[in-house]
Coordinates of C-alpha atoms and ligand atoms in Angstrom, one line a residue:
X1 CA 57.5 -35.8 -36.4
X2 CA 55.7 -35.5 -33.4
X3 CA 56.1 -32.1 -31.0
X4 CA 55.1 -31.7 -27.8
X5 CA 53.8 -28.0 -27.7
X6 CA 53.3 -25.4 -24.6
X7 CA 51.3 -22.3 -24.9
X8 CA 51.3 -20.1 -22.0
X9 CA 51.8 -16.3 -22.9
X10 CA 48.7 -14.8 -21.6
X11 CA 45.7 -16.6 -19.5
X12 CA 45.6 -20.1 -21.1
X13 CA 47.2 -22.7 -20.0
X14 CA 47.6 -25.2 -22.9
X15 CA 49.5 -28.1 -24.2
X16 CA 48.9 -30.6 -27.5
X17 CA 50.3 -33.0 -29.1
X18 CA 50.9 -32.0 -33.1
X19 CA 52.1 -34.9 -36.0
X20 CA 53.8 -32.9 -39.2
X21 CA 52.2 -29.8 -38.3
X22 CA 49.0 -30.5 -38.9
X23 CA 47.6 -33.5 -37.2
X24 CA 46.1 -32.8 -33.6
X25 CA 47.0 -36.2 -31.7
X26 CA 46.1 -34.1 -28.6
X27 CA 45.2 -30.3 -27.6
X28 CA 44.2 -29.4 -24.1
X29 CA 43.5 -25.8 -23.0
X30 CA 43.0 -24.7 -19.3
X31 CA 41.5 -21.3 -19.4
X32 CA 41.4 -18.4 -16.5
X33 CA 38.2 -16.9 -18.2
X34 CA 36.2 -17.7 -15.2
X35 CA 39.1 -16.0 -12.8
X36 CA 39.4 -12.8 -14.6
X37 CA 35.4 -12.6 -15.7
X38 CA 35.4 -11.4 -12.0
X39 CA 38.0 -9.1 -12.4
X40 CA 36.7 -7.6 -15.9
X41 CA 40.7 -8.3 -16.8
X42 CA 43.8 -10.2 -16.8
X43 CA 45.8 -9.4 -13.5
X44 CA 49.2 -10.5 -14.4
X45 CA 50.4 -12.3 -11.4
X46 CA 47.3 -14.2 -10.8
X47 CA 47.6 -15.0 -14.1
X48 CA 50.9 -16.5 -14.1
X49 CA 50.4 -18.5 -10.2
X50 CA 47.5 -20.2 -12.0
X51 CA 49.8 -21.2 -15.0
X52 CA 51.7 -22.8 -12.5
X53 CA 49.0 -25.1 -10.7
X54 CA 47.8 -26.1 -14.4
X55 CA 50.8 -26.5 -16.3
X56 CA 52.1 -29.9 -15.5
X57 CA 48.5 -32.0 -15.3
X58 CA 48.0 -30.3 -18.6
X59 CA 51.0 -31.7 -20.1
X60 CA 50.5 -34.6 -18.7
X61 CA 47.0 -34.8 -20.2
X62 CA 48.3 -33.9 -23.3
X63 CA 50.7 -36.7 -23.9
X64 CA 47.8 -39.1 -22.4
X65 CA 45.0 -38.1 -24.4
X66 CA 47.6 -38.7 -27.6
X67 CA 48.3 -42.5 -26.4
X68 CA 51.8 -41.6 -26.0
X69 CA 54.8 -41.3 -23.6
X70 CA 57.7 -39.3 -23.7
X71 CA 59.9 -41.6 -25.8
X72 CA 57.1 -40.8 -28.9
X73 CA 57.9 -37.5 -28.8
X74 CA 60.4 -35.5 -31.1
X75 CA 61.1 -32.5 -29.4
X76 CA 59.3 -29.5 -27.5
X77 CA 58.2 -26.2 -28.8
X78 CA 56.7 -23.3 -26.4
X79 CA 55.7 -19.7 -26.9
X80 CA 58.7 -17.2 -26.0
X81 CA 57.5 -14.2 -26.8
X82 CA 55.2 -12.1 -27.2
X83 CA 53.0 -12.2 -23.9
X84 CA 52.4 -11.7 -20.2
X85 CA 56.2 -11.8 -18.3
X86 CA 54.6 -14.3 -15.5
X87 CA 52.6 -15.6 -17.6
X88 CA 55.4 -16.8 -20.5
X89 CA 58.0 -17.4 -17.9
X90 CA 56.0 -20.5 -16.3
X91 CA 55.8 -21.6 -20.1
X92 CA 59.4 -21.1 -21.1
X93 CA 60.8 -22.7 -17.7
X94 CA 58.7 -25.9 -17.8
X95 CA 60.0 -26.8 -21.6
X96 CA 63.5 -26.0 -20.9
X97 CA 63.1 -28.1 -17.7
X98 CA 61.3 -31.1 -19.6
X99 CA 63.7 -30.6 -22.6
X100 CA 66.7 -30.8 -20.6
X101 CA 65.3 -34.1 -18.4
X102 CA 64.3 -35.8 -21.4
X103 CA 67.0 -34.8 -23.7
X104 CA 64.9 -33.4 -26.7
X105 CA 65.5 -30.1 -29.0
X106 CA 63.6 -27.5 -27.8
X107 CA 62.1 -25.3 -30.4
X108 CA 61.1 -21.0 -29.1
X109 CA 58.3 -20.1 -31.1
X110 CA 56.8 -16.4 -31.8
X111 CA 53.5 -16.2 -30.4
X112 CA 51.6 -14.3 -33.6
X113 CA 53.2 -17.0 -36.1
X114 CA 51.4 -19.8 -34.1
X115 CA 48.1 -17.8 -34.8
X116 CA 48.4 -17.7 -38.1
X117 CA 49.5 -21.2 -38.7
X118 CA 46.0 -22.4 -36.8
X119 CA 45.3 -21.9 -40.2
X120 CA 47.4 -25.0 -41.2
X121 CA 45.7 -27.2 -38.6
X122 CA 43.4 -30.4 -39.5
X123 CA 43.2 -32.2 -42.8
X124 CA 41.6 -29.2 -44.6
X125 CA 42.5 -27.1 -47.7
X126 CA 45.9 -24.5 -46.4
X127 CA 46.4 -21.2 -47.4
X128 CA 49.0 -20.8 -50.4
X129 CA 52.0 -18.1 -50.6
X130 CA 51.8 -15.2 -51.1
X131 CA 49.3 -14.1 -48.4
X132 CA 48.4 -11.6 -45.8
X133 CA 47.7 -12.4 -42.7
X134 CA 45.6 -10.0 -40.5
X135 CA 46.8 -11.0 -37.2
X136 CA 43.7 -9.6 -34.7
X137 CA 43.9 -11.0 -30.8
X138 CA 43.8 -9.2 -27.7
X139 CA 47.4 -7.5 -27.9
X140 CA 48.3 -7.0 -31.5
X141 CA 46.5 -6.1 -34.5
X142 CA 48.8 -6.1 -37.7
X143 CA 48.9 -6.5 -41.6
X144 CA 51.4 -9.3 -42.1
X145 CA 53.0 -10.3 -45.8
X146 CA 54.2 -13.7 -46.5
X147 CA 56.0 -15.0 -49.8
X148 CA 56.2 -18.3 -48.0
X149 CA 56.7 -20.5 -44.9
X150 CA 58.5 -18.5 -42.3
X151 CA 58.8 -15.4 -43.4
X152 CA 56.9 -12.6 -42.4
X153 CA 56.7 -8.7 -42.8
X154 CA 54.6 -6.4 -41.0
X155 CA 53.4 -4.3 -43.4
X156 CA 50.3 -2.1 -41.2
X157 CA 50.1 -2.2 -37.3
X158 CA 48.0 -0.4 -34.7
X159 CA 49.4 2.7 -33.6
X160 CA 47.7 2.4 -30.4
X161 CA 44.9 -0.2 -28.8
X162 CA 45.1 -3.7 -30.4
X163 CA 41.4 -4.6 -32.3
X164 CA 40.6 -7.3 -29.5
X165 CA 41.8 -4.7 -26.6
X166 CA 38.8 -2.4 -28.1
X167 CA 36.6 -5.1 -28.2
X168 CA 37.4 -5.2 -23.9
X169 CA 37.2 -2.0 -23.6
X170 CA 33.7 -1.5 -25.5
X171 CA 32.2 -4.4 -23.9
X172 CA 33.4 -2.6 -20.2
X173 CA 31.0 0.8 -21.5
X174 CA 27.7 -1.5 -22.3
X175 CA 28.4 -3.5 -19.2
X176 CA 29.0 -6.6 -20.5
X177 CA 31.2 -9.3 -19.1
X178 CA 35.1 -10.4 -20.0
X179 CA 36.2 -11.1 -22.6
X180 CA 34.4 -8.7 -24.5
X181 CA 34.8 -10.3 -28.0
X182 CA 32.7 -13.1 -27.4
X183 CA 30.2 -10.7 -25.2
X184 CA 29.5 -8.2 -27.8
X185 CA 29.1 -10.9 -31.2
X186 CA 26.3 -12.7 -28.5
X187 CA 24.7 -9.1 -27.6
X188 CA 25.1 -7.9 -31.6
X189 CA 23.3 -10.6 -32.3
X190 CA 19.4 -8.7 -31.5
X191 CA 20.9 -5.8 -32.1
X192 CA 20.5 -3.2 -35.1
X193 CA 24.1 -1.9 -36.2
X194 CA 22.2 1.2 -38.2
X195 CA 21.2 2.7 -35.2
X196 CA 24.5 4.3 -34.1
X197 CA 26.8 5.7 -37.0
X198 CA 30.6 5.1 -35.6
X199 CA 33.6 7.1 -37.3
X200 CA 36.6 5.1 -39.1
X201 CA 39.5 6.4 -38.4
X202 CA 41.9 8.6 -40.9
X203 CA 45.0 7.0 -40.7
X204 CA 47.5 7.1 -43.9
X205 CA 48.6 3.9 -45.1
X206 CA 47.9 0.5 -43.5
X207 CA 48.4 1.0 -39.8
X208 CA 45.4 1.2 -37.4
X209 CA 44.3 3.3 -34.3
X210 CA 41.2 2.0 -32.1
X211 CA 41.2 4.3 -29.6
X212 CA 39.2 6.9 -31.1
X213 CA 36.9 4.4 -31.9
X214 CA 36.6 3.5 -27.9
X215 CA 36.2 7.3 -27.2
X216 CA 33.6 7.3 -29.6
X217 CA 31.5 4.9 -28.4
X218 CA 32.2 6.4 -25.2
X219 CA 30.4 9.5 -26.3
X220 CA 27.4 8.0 -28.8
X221 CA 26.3 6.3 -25.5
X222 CA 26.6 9.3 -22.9
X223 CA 25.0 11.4 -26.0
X224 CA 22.1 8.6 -26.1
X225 CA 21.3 8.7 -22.1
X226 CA 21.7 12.3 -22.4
X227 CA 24.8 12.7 -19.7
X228 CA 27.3 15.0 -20.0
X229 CA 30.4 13.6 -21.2
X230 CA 32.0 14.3 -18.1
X231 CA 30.1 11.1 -16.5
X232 CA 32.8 8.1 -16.0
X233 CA 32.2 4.9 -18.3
X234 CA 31.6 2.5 -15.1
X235 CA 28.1 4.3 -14.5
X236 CA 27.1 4.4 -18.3
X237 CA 26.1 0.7 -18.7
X238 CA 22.9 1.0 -16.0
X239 CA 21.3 3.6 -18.0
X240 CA 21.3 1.7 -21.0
X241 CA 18.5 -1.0 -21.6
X242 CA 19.2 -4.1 -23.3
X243 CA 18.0 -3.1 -26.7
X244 CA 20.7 0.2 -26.6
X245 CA 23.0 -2.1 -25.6
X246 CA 22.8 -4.8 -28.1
X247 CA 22.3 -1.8 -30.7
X248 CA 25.9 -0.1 -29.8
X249 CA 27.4 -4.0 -29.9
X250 CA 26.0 -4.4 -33.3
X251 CA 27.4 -1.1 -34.6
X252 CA 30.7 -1.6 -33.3
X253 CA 31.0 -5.1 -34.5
X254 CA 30.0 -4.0 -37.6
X255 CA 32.6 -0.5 -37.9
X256 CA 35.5 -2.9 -36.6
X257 CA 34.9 -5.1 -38.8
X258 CA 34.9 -2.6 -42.2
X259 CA 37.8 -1.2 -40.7
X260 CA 40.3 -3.7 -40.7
X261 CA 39.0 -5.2 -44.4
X262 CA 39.3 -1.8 -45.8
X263 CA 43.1 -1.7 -44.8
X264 CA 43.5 -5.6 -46.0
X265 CA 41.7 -4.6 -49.8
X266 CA 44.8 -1.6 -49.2
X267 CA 47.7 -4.1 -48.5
X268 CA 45.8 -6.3 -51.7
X269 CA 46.2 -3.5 -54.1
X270 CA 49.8 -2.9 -53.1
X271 CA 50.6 -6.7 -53.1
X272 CA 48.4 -7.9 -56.2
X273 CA 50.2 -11.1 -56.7
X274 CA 48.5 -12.5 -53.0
X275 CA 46.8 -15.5 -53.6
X276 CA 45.0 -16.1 -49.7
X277 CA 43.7 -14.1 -47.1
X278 CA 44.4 -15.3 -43.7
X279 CA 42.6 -14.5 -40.5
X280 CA 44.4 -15.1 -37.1
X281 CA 44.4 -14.9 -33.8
X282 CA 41.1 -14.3 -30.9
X283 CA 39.1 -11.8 -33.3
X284 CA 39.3 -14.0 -35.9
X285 CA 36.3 -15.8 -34.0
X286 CA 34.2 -13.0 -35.0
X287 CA 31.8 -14.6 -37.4
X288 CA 30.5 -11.0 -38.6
X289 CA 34.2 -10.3 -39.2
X290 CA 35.0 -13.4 -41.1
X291 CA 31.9 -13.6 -43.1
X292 CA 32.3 -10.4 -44.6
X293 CA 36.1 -11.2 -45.7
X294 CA 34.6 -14.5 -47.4
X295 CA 32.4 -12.0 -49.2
X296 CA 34.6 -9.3 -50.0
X297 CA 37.6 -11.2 -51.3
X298 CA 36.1 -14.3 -52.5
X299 CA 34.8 -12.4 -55.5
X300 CA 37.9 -11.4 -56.1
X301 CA 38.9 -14.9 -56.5
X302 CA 41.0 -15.3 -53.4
X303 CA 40.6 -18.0 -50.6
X304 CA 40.0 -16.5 -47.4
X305 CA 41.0 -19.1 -44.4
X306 CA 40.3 -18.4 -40.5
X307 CA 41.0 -21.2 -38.5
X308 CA 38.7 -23.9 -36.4
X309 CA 36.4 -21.7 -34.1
X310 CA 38.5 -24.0 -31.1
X311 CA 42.2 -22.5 -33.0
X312 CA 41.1 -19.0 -32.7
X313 CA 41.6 -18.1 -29.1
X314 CA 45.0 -19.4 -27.4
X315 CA 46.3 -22.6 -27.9
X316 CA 49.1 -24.7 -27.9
X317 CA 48.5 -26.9 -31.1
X318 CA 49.2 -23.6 -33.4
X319 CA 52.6 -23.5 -31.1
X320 CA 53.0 -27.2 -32.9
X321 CA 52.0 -26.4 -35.9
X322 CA 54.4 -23.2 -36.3
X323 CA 57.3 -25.0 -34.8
X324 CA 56.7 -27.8 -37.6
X325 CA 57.2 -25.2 -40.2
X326 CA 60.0 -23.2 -38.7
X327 CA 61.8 -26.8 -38.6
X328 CA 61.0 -27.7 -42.2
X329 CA 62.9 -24.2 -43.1
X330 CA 66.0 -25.1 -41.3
X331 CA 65.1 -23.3 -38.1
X332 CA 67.6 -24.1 -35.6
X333 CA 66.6 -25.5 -32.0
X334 CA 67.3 -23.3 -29.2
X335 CA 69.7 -23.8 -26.3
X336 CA 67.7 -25.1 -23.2
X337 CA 69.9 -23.9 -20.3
X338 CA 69.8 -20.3 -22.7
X339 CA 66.4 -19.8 -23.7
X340 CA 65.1 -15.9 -22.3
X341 CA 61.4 -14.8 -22.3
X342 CA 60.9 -12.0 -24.4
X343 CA 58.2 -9.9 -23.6
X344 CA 57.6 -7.8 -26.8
X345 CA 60.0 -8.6 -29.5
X346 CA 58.3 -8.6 -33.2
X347 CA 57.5 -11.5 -35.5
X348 CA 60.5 -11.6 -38.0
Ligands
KG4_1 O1 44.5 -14.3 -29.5 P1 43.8 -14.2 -28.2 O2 43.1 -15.4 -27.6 O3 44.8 -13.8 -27.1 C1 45.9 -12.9 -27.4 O4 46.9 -13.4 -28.0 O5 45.7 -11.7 -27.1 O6 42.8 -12.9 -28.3 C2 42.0 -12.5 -27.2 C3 41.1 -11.4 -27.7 C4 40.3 -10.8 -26.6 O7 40.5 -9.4 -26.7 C5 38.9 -11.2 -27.0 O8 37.9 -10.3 -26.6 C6 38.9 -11.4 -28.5 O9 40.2 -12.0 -28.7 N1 37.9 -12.2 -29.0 C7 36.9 -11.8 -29.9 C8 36.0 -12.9 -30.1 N2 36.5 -14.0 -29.3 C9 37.6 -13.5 -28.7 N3 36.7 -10.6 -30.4 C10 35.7 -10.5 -31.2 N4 34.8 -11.5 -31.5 C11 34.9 -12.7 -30.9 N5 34.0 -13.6 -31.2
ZN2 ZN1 46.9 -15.1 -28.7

């Protein structure tokens, strides 16, 4: 089976072409990096005009770079929900529109179950059931249970920023540029994480909060230049050299990273019958955070998967891949003339 998949919830525009969910035949992203880079941000409705000039040569190169026309394709999926209104409207309204010209189901897939089933993608070993998945990207970080294909339960979420959010925000203090994920692993990278001591937060349970670790690296670094912590973050970054700065990145890195696998050993002890870890979504590039699950867990004798460093961030070939397993479970397609955006609605 052969899907034609659209991903456009936040500032990527993307579109692949997936074979039984897990063979890339095509997988073309268009990103706004260099747009919002100037910005430090996302701005919505730029966002979703530039989703609009992209969206159809990206489809387009899509179906050409997989050798194929539209009568070699089965059927359309495209991210509904979660995601940027603009932003997932341009997505939603181009694969109605295509699905109702060229008369294929249309399949509405949640945008945190494509993360995790980048896991699933190439002709490498996949994760076996049961398994958590910690879902970490720029709007969501949650602890997600799976007996098998399709079936998910939140079991932890953050009560506040998402993991990848504080990763933006941290990078803003030290001055370096969006997206701050990427920016701080590069800057960690001469940078000694023992110099600054960072708090983990006391939150029962397995649910998260990262703002209080923004607001304390707020204050470690007016503390270390010696302002009062009155000054605003913008001016912070000029009194910092590079060597502070890569110091705080290091430490952070390092903190965020203990702090999401010390909730994921939590979720393992209450759900001892898991068999695979699962990193997804845009953290899940983070090679200090996926290199110390592969040493925590493995010796446990799990398998710890994160996807292809080119899966991690938004794409549309984990859109294929999840639509190929929501199929194979029955999943019904939805009505094209029907199909609604839906800004926030939870994986279920
Ligand atoms: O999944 P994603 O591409 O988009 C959303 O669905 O939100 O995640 C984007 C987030 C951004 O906050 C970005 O800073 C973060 O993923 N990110 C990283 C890395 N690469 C991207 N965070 C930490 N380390 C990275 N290497
Ligand atoms: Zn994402």
């Amino acid at each position: 089976m052969k899907i034609l998949a659209i991903e456009s919830s936040c500032d990527e525009t993307a579109a692949a072409v997936i074979e039984n969910g897990t063979i890339i035949l095509s997988n073309v992203v268009v990103s706004q990096v260099d747009i919002f880079a100037v910005y430090g941000g996302v701005i919505p409705e730029v966002a979703a005009r530039s989703h609009l000039e992209a969206i159809l040569p990206v489809i387009h190169k899509a179906l050409d770079d997989a050798r194929l026309t539209v009568d070699d394709v089965d059927c359309v999926a495209v991210t509904h929900t979660p995601g940027l209104l603009g932003s997932l409207l341009i997505g939603t309204l181009t694969a109605r529109m295509l699905a109702i010209l060229w008369k294929k189901p249309l399949y509405a897939v949640h945008h945190l179950k494509s993360h995790i089933y980048a896991n699933w993608l190439g002709d490498g070993e996949v994760p076996q059931f049961p398994l958590l998945a910690l879902v970490v990207s720029g709007g969501h970080t949650q602890i997600i249970y799976m007996r098998d294909h399709n079936q998910f339960e939140i079991i932890g979420s953050t009560r506040d920023d998402a993991v990848g959010e504080c990763f933006d925000k941290v990078a803003k203090i030290l001055g370096l540029p969006y997206p701050g994920g990427p920016a701080i692993s590069k800057k960690a990278l001469q940078g000694d994480a023992k110099k600054c001591k960072l708090p983990h937060p006391k939150i029962d349970g397995l649910d998260f909060s990262f703002s209080g670790l923004k607001t304390a690296v707020l204050r470690a670094v007016q503390q270390e230049c010696g302002l009062p912590i009155t000054t605003p973050s913008y001016e912070l970054a000029g009194h910092l050299s590079e060597q502070q700065k890569a110091d705080f990145a290091a430490a952070f890195q390092e903190t965020v990273s203990d702090i999401l696998l010390e909730k994921l050993e939590m979720a393992l002890a209450e759900y001892p019958e898991v068999r695979s870890i699962v990193l997804a979504g845009g953290v899940s590039a983070n090679q200090v955070l996926s290199r110390k699950a592969l040493e925590r867990f493995r010796s446990e004798g799990l398998k710890v998967y994160f996807p292809d460093l080119q899966f991690a961030g938004d794409n549309a070939a984990m859109v294929g891949a999840a639509a190929y397993f929501e199929i194979l479970k029955g999943v019904e397609p939805t009505d094209p003339y029907k199909l609604n955006i839906a800004p926030r609605t939870p994986i279920q």
